[in-house]
CSV table of C-alpha atoms and ligand atoms in Angstrom, one decimal:
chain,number,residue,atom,x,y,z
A,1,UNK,CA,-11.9,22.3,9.9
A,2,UNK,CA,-13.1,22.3,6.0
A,3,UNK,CA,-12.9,19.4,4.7
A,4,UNK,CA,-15.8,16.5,5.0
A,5,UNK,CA,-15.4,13.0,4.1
A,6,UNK,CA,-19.2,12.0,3.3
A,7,UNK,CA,-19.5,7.9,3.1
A,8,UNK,CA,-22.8,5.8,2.7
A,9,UNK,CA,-23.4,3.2,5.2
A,10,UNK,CA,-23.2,-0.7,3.9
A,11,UNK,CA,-24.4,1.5,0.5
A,12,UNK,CA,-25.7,-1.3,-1.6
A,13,UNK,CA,-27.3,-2.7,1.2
A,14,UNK,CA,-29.4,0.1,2.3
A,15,UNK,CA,-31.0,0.6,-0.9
A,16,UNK,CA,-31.6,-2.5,-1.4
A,17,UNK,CA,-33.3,-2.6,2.6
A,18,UNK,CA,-34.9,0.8,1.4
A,19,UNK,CA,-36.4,-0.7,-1.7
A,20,UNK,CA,-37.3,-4.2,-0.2
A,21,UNK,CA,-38.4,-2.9,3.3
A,22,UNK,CA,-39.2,-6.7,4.3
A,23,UNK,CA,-34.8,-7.4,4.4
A,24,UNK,CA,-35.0,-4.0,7.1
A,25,UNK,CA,-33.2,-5.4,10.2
A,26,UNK,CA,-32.1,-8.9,8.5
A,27,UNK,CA,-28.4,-9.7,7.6
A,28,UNK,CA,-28.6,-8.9,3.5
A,29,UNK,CA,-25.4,-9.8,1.7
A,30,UNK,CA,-24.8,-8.2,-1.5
A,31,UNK,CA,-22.6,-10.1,-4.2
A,32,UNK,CA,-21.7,-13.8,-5.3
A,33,UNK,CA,-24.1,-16.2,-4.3
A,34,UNK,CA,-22.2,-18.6,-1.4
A,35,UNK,CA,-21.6,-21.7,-3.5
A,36,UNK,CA,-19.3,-19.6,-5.7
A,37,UNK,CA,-15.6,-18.6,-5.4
A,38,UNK,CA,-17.0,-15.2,-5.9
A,39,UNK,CA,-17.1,-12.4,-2.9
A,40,UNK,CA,-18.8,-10.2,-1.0
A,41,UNK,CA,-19.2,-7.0,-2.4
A,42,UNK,CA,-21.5,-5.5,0.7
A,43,UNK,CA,-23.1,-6.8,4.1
A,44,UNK,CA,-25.9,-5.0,6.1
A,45,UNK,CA,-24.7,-4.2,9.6
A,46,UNK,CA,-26.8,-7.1,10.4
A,47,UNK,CA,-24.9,-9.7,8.9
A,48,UNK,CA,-21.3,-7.5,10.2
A,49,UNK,CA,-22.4,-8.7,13.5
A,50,UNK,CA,-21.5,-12.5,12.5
A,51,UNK,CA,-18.1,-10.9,11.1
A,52,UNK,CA,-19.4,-10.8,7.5
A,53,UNK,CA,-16.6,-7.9,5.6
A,54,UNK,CA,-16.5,-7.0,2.1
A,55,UNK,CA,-14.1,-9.0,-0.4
A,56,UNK,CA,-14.2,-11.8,2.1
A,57,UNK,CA,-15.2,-14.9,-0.1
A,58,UNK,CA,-19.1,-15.6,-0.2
A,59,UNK,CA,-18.8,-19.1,1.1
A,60,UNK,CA,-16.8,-18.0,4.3
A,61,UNK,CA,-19.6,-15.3,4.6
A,62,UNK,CA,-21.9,-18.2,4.4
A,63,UNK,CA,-20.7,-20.4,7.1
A,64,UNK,CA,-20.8,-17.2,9.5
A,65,UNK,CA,-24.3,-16.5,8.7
A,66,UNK,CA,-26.2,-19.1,7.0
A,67,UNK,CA,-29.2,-16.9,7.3
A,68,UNK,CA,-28.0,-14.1,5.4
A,69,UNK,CA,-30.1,-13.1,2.3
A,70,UNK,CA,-27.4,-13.0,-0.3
A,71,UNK,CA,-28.3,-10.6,-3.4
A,72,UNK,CA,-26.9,-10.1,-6.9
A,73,UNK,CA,-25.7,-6.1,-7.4
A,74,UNK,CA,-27.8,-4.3,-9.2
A,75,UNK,CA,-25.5,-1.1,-10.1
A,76,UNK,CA,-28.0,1.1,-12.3
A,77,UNK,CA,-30.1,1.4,-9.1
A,78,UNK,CA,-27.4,2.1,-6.8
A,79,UNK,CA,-25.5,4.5,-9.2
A,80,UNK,CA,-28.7,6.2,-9.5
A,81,UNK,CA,-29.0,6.2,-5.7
A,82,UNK,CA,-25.2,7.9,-5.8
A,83,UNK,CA,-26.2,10.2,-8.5
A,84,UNK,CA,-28.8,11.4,-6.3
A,85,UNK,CA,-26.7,11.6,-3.2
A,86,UNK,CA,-23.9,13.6,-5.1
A,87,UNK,CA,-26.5,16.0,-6.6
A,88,UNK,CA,-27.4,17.0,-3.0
A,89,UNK,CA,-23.6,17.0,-1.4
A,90,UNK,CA,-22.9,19.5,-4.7
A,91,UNK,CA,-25.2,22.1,-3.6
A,92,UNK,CA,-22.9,22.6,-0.5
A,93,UNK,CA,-19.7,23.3,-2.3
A,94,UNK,CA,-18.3,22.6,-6.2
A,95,UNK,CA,-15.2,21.4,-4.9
A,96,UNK,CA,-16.0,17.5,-4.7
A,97,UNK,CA,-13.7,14.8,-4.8
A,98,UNK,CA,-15.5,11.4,-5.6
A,99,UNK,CA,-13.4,8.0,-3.7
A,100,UNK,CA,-15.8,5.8,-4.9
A,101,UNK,CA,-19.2,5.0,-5.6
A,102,UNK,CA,-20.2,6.2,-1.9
A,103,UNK,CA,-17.6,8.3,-0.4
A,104,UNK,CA,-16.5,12.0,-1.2
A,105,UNK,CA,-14.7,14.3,-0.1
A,106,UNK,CA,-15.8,18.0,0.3
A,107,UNK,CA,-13.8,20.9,0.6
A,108,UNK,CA,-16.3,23.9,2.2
A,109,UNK,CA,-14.4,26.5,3.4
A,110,UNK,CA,-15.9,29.0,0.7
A,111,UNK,CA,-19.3,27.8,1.8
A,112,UNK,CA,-19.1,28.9,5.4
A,113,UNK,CA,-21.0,32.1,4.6
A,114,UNK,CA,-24.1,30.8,2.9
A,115,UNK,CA,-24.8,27.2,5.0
A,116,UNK,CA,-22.7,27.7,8.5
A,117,UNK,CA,-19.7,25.9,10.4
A,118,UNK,CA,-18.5,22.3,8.8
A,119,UNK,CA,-20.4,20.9,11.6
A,120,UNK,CA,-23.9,22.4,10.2
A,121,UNK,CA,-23.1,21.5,6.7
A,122,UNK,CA,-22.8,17.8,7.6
A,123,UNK,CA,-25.8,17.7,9.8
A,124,UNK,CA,-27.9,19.4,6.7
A,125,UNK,CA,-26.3,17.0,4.5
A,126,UNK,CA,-26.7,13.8,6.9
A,127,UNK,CA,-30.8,15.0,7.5
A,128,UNK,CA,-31.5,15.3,4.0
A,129,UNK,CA,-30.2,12.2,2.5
A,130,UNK,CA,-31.7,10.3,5.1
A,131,UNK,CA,-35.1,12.2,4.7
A,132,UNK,CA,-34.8,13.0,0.5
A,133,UNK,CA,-33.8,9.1,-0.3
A,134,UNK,CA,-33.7,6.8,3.1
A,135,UNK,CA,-30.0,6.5,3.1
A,136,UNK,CA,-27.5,7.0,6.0
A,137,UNK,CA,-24.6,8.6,5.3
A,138,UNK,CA,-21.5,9.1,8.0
A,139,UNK,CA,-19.8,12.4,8.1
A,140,UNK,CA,-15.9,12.8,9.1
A,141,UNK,CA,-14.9,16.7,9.8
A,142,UNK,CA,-11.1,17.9,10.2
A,143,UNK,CA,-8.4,20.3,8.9
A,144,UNK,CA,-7.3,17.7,6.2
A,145,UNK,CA,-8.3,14.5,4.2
A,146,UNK,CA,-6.7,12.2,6.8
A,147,UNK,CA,-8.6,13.7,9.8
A,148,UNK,CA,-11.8,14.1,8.0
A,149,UNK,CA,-11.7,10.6,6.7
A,150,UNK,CA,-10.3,9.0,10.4
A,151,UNK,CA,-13.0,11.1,12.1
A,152,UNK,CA,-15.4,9.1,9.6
A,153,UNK,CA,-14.4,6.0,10.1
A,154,UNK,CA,-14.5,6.5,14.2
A,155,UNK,CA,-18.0,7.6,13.9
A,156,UNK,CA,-19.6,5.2,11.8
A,157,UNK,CA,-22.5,4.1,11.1
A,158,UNK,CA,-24.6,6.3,10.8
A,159,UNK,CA,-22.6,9.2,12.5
A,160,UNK,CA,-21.1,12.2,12.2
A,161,UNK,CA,-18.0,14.1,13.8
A,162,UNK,CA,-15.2,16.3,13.6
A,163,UNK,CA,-11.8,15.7,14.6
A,164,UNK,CA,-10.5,18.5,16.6
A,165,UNK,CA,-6.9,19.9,17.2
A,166,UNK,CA,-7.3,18.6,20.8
A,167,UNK,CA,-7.9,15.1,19.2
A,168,UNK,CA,-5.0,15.3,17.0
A,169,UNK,CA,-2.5,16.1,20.4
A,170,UNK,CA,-4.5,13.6,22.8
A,171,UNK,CA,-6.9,10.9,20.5
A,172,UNK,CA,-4.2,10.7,17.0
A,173,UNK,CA,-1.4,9.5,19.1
A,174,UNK,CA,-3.2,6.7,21.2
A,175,UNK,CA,-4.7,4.9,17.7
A,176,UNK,CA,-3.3,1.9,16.3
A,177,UNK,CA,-0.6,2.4,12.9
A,178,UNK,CA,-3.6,1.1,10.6
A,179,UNK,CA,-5.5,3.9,11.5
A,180,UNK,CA,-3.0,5.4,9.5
A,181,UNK,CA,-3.7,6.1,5.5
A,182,UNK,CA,-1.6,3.2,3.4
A,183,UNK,CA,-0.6,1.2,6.6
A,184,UNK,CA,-2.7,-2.0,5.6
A,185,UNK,CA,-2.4,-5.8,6.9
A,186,UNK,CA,1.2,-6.3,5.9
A,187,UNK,CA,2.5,-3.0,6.8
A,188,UNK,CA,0.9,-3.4,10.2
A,189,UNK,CA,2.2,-6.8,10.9
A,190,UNK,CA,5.8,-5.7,10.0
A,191,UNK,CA,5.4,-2.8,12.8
A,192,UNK,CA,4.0,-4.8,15.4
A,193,UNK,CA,6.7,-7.2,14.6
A,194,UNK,CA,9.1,-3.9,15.6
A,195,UNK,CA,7.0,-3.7,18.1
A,196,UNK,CA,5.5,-0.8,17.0
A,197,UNK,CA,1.4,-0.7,17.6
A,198,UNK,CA,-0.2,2.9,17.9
A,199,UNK,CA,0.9,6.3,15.9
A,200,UNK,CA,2.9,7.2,19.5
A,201,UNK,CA,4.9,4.3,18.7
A,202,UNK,CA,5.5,5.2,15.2
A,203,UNK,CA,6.6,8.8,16.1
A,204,UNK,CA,8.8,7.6,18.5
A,205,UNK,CA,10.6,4.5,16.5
A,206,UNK,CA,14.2,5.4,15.1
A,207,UNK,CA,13.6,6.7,11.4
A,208,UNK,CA,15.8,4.1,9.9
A,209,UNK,CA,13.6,1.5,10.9
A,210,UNK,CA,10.4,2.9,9.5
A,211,UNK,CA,13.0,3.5,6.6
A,212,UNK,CA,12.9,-0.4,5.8
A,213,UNK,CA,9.8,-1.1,6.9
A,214,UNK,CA,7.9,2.1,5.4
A,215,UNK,CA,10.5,2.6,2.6
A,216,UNK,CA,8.8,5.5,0.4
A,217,UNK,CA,6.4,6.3,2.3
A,218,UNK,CA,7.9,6.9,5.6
A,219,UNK,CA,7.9,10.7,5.1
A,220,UNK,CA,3.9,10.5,4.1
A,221,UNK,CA,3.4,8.0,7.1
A,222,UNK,CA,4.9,10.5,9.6
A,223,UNK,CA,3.1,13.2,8.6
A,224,UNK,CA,0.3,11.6,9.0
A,225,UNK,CA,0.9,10.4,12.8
A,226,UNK,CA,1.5,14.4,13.2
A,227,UNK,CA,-2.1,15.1,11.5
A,228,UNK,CA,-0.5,17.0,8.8
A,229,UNK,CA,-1.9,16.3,5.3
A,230,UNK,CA,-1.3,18.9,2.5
A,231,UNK,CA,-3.1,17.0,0.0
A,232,UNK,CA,-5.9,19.2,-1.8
A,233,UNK,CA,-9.4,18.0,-2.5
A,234,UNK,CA,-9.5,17.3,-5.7
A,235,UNK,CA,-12.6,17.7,-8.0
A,236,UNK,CA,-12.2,15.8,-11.2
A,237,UNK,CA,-14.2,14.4,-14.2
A,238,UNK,CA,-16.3,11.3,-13.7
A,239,UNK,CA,-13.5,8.7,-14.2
A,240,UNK,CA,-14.0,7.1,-17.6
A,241,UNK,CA,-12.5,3.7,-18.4
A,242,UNK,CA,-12.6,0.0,-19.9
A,243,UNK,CA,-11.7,-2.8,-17.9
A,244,UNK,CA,-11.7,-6.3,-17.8
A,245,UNK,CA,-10.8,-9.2,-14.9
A,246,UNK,CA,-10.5,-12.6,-14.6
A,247,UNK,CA,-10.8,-14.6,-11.3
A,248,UNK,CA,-8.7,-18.1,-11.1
A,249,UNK,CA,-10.2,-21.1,-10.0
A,250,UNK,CA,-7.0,-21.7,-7.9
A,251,UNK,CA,-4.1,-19.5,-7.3
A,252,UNK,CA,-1.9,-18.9,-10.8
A,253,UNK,CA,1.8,-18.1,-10.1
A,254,UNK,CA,2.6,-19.2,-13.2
A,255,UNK,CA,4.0,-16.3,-15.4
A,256,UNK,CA,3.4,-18.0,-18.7
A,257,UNK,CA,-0.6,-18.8,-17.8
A,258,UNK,CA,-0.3,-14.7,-16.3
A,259,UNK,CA,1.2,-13.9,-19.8
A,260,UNK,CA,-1.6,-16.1,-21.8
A,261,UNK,CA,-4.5,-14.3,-19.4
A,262,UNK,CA,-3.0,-10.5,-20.2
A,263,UNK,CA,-3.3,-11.4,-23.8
A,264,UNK,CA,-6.6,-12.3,-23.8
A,265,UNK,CA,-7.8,-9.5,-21.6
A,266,UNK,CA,-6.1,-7.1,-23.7
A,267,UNK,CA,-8.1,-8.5,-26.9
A,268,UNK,CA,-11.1,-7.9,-25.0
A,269,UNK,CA,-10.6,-4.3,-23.8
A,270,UNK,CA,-8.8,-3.4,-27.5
A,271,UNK,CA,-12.2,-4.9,-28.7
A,272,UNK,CA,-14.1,-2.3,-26.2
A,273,UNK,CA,-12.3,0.5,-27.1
A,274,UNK,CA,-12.1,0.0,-30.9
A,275,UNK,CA,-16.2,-0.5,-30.3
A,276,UNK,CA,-16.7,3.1,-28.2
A,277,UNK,CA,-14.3,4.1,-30.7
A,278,UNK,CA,-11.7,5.5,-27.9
A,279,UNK,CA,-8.2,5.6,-27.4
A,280,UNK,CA,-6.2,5.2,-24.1
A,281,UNK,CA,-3.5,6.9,-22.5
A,282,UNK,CA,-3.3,5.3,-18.9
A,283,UNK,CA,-3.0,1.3,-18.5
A,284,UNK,CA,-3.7,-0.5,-15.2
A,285,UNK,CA,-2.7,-3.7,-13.8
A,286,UNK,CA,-4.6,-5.3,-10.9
A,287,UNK,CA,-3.6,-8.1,-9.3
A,288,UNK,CA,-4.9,-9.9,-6.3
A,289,UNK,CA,-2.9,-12.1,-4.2
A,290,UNK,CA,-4.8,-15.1,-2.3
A,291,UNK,CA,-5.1,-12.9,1.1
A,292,UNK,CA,-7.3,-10.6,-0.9
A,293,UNK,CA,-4.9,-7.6,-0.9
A,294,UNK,CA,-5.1,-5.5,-3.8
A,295,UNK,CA,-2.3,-3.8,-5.9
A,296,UNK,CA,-2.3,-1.6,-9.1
A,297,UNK,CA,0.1,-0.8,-11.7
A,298,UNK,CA,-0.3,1.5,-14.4
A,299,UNK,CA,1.7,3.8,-16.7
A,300,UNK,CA,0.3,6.7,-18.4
A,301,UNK,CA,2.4,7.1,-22.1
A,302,UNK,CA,1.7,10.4,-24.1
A,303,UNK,CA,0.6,8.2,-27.1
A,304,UNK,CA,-2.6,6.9,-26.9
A,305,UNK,CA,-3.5,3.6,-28.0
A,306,UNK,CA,-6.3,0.5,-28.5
A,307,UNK,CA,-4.9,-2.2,-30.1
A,308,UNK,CA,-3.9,-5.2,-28.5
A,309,UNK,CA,-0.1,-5.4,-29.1
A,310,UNK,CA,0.4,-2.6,-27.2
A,311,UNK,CA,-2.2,-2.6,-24.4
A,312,UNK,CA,-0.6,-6.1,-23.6
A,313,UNK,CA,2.9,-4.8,-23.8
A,314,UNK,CA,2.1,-2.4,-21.4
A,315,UNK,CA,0.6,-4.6,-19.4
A,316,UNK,CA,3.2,-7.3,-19.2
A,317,UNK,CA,5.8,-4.4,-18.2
A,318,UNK,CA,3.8,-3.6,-15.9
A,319,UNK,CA,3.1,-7.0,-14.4
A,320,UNK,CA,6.8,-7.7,-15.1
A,321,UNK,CA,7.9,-4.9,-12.6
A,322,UNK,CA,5.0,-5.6,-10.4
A,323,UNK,CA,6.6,-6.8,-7.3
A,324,UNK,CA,4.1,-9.7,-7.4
A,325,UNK,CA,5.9,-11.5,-10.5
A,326,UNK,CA,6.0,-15.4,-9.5
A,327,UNK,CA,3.8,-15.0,-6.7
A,328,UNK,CA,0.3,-16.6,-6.4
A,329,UNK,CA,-2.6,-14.5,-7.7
A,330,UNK,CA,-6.2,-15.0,-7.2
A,331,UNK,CA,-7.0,-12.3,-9.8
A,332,UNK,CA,-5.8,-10.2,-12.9
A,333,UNK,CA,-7.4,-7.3,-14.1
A,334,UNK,CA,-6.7,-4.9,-16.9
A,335,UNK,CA,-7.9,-0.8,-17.2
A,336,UNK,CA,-8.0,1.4,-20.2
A,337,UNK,CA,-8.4,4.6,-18.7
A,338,UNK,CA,-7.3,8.6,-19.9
A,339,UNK,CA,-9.8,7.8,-23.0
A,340,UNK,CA,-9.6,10.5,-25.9
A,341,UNK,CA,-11.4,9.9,-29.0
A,342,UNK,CA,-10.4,7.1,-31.2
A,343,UNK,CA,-11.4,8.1,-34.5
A,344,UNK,CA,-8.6,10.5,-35.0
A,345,UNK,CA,-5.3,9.7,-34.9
A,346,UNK,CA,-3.2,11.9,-32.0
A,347,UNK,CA,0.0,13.2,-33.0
A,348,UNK,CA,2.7,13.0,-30.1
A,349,UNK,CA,5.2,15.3,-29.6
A,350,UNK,CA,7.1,11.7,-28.5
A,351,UNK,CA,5.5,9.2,-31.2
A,352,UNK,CA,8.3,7.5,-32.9
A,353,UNK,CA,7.3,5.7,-36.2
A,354,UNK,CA,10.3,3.1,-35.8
A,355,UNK,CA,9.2,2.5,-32.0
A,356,UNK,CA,6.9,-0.2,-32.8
A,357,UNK,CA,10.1,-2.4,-34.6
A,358,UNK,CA,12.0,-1.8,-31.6
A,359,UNK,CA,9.6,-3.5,-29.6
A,360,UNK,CA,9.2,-6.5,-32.1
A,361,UNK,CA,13.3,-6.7,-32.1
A,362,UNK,CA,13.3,-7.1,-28.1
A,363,UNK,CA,10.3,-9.1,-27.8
A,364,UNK,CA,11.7,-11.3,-30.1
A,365,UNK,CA,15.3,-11.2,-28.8
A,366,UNK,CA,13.7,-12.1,-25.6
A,367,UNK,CA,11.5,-15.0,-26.8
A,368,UNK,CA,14.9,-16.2,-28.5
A,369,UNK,CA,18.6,-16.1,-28.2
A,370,UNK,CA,19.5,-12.6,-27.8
A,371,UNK,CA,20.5,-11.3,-31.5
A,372,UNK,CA,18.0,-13.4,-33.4
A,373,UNK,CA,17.1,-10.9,-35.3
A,374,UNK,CA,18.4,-6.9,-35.1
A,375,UNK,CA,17.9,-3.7,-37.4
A,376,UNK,CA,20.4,-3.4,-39.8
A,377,UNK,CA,21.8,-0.4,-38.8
A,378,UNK,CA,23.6,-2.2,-35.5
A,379,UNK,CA,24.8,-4.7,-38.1
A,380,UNK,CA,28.5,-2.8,-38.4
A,381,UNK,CA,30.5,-2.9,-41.9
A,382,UNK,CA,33.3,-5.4,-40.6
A,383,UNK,CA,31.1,-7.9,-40.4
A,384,UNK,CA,30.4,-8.9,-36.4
A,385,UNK,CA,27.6,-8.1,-34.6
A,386,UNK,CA,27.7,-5.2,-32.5
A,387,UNK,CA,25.4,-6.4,-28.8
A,388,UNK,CA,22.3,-4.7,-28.9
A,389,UNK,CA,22.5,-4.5,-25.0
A,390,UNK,CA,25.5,-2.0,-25.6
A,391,UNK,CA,24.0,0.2,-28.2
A,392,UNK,CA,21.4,1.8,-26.0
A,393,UNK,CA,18.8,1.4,-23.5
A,394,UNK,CA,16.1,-1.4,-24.3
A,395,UNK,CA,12.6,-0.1,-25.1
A,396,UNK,CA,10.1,-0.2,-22.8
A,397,UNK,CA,7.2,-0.1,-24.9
B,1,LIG,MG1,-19.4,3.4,2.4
């Protein structure tokens, strides 16, 4: 039982109650004021009671609770707040694996010696960020990630405990799928449709069929509904990146407005980088369909790059092998992230000076008819045209 998952209770809320003590005990929303299309980015466990969530859209979280003080984030405060928080859960252990904003996970099992059992450590923990900066924070214990996070999210708010072998053999099985890391709305719905509700269920279902519902994740899932989870905690670097995102008015399927909205976001975070004067490795895609649900794409190339062309190229193969091409989108983001310095150039084992061509040929071959235009080379000495499909595979860039 080493590892904690450490989240902050309705975090931007509680500073701002703990800052503003006359919101304590009042439904405070933080995020877009209700007469926008904007959302909710956090709700005091006052306003939760009228059934207030994050992401749901301010105005729906208005007509629950007309009352509710809705706020503008301030994030310098509350990444101070976190700063603060993270300082203290890095005294425990080094090994620290940041989710979010909020929520860590700790692996202590060399720290066993100097502050006690897991169970002590997150009692210290919990009692000092309370008493140091007036903020509750839950604590999750187990033997992995997934129990240490479950345990969390059972015991919130304001909670703590650990999720014993027993549990895993007489609670684990008993929970509903969704309980389950990855299994989200549409997941769950396509089980229950199978008729497949708690974690028993799952382990009991014929594999095929979590085959076509689960597809590559079946083996993960399972593992999972045994309370096996071999995934390490993971310390890394504070995760550096440029983004922009764009929120429709209505719902775009569209491809060509989707292609005209990539562009321009990719102007704007080539602009950011050339300004920090960085260089990317890893692009992201975000898209958000119009029940809120959340999906990323992104492709990390050896090369990095800021300029426009090929941020947006990336991009658009990215959106292009999406899954979500077509369908109605509420948002569309774009990430620069693995950021090296910009103001020298990086020589890749893989750069290919003609690369860049190739990638004008296809685009324009797509645009047009295909063999509008092709290198010379594939232009052969009898005269016809050789099909560029033939001659190899298309780049990707
Ligand atoms: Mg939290």
């Amino acid at each position: 039982m080493d590892i904690l998952h450490c989240d902050l209770d309705a975090f931007f809320a509680s500073v701002e109650q703990r800052d503003q003590p006359e919101l304590k005990g009042k439904p405070v929303i933080i995020g877009a004021p209700p007469n926008s299309r904007g959302v909710v980015s956090t709700c005091s466990y006052e306003a939760r009671v009228f059934g207030v969530r994050s992401a749901m859209p301010s105005s729906q979280a208005y007509r629950l609770c007309p009352q509710a003080i809705f706020l503008p984030p301030d994030m310098k405060r509350y990444r101070e707040a976190s700063q603060q928080v993270f300082a203290i859960l890095a005294e425990y252990t080094p090994i620290i694996e940041a989710l979010s904003i909020d929520e860590a996970f700790l692996d202590v099992s060399a720290s066993h010696a100097i502050f006690g059992s897991s169970m002590e450590i997150g009692i210290q923990i919990r009692h000092r960020v309370k008493t140091e900066l007036g903020l509750n924070i839950s604590v999750g214990i187990g033997a992995n990630k997934f129990l240490a996070k479950l345990a969390t999210n059972l015991c919130k708010p304001d909670g703590i405990m650990e999720f014993t072998e027993d549990m895993v053999t007489n609670l684990l099985p008993t929970l509903p799928v969704d309980h389950l890391w990855g299994i989200g709305a549409v997941s769950t719905r396509h089980l229950n449709r199978s008729g497949i509700y708690t974690v028993q269920d799952l382990l009991e279902a014929p594999r095929q069929l979590l085959k076509t519902l689960l597809g590559s994740n079946t083996d993960f899932v399972l593992d999972l509904a045994r309370g096996v989870d071999n995934r390490p905690v993971t310390p890394y670097e504070e995760v550096k990146s440029i983004g922009n995102e764009l929120t429709f008015p209505q719902d775009i399927s569209d491809q060509q407005v989707i292609e005209q909205v990539l562009l321009e976001l990719a102007e704007k975070v080539a602009h950011r980088l050339r300004i920090a004067q960085r260089k990317c490795q890893t692009v992201t895609v975000k898209l958000r369909t119009p029940d809120f649900q959340t999906f990323s794409r992104s492709i990390t190339s050896p090369t990095a790059i800021d300029d426009q062309r090929s941020i947006f190229d990336t991009a658009w193969m990215l959106y292009q092998h999406s899954g979500l091409e077509g369908k109605p989108l509420r948002l569309v983001g774009l990430t620069a992230s693995r950021l090296q310095d910009g103001r020298y150039e990086q020589p890749s084992l893989f750069s290919d000076p003609g690369q860049d061509i190739d990638s004008i040929i296809y685009r324009l071959n797509e645009k047009f008819t295909q063999g509008t235009i092709k290198r010379a080379v594939l232009i052969n000495p009898v005269g016809h045209n050789i099909d560029q499909d033939t001659v190899g595979p298309k780049p990707t860039k």
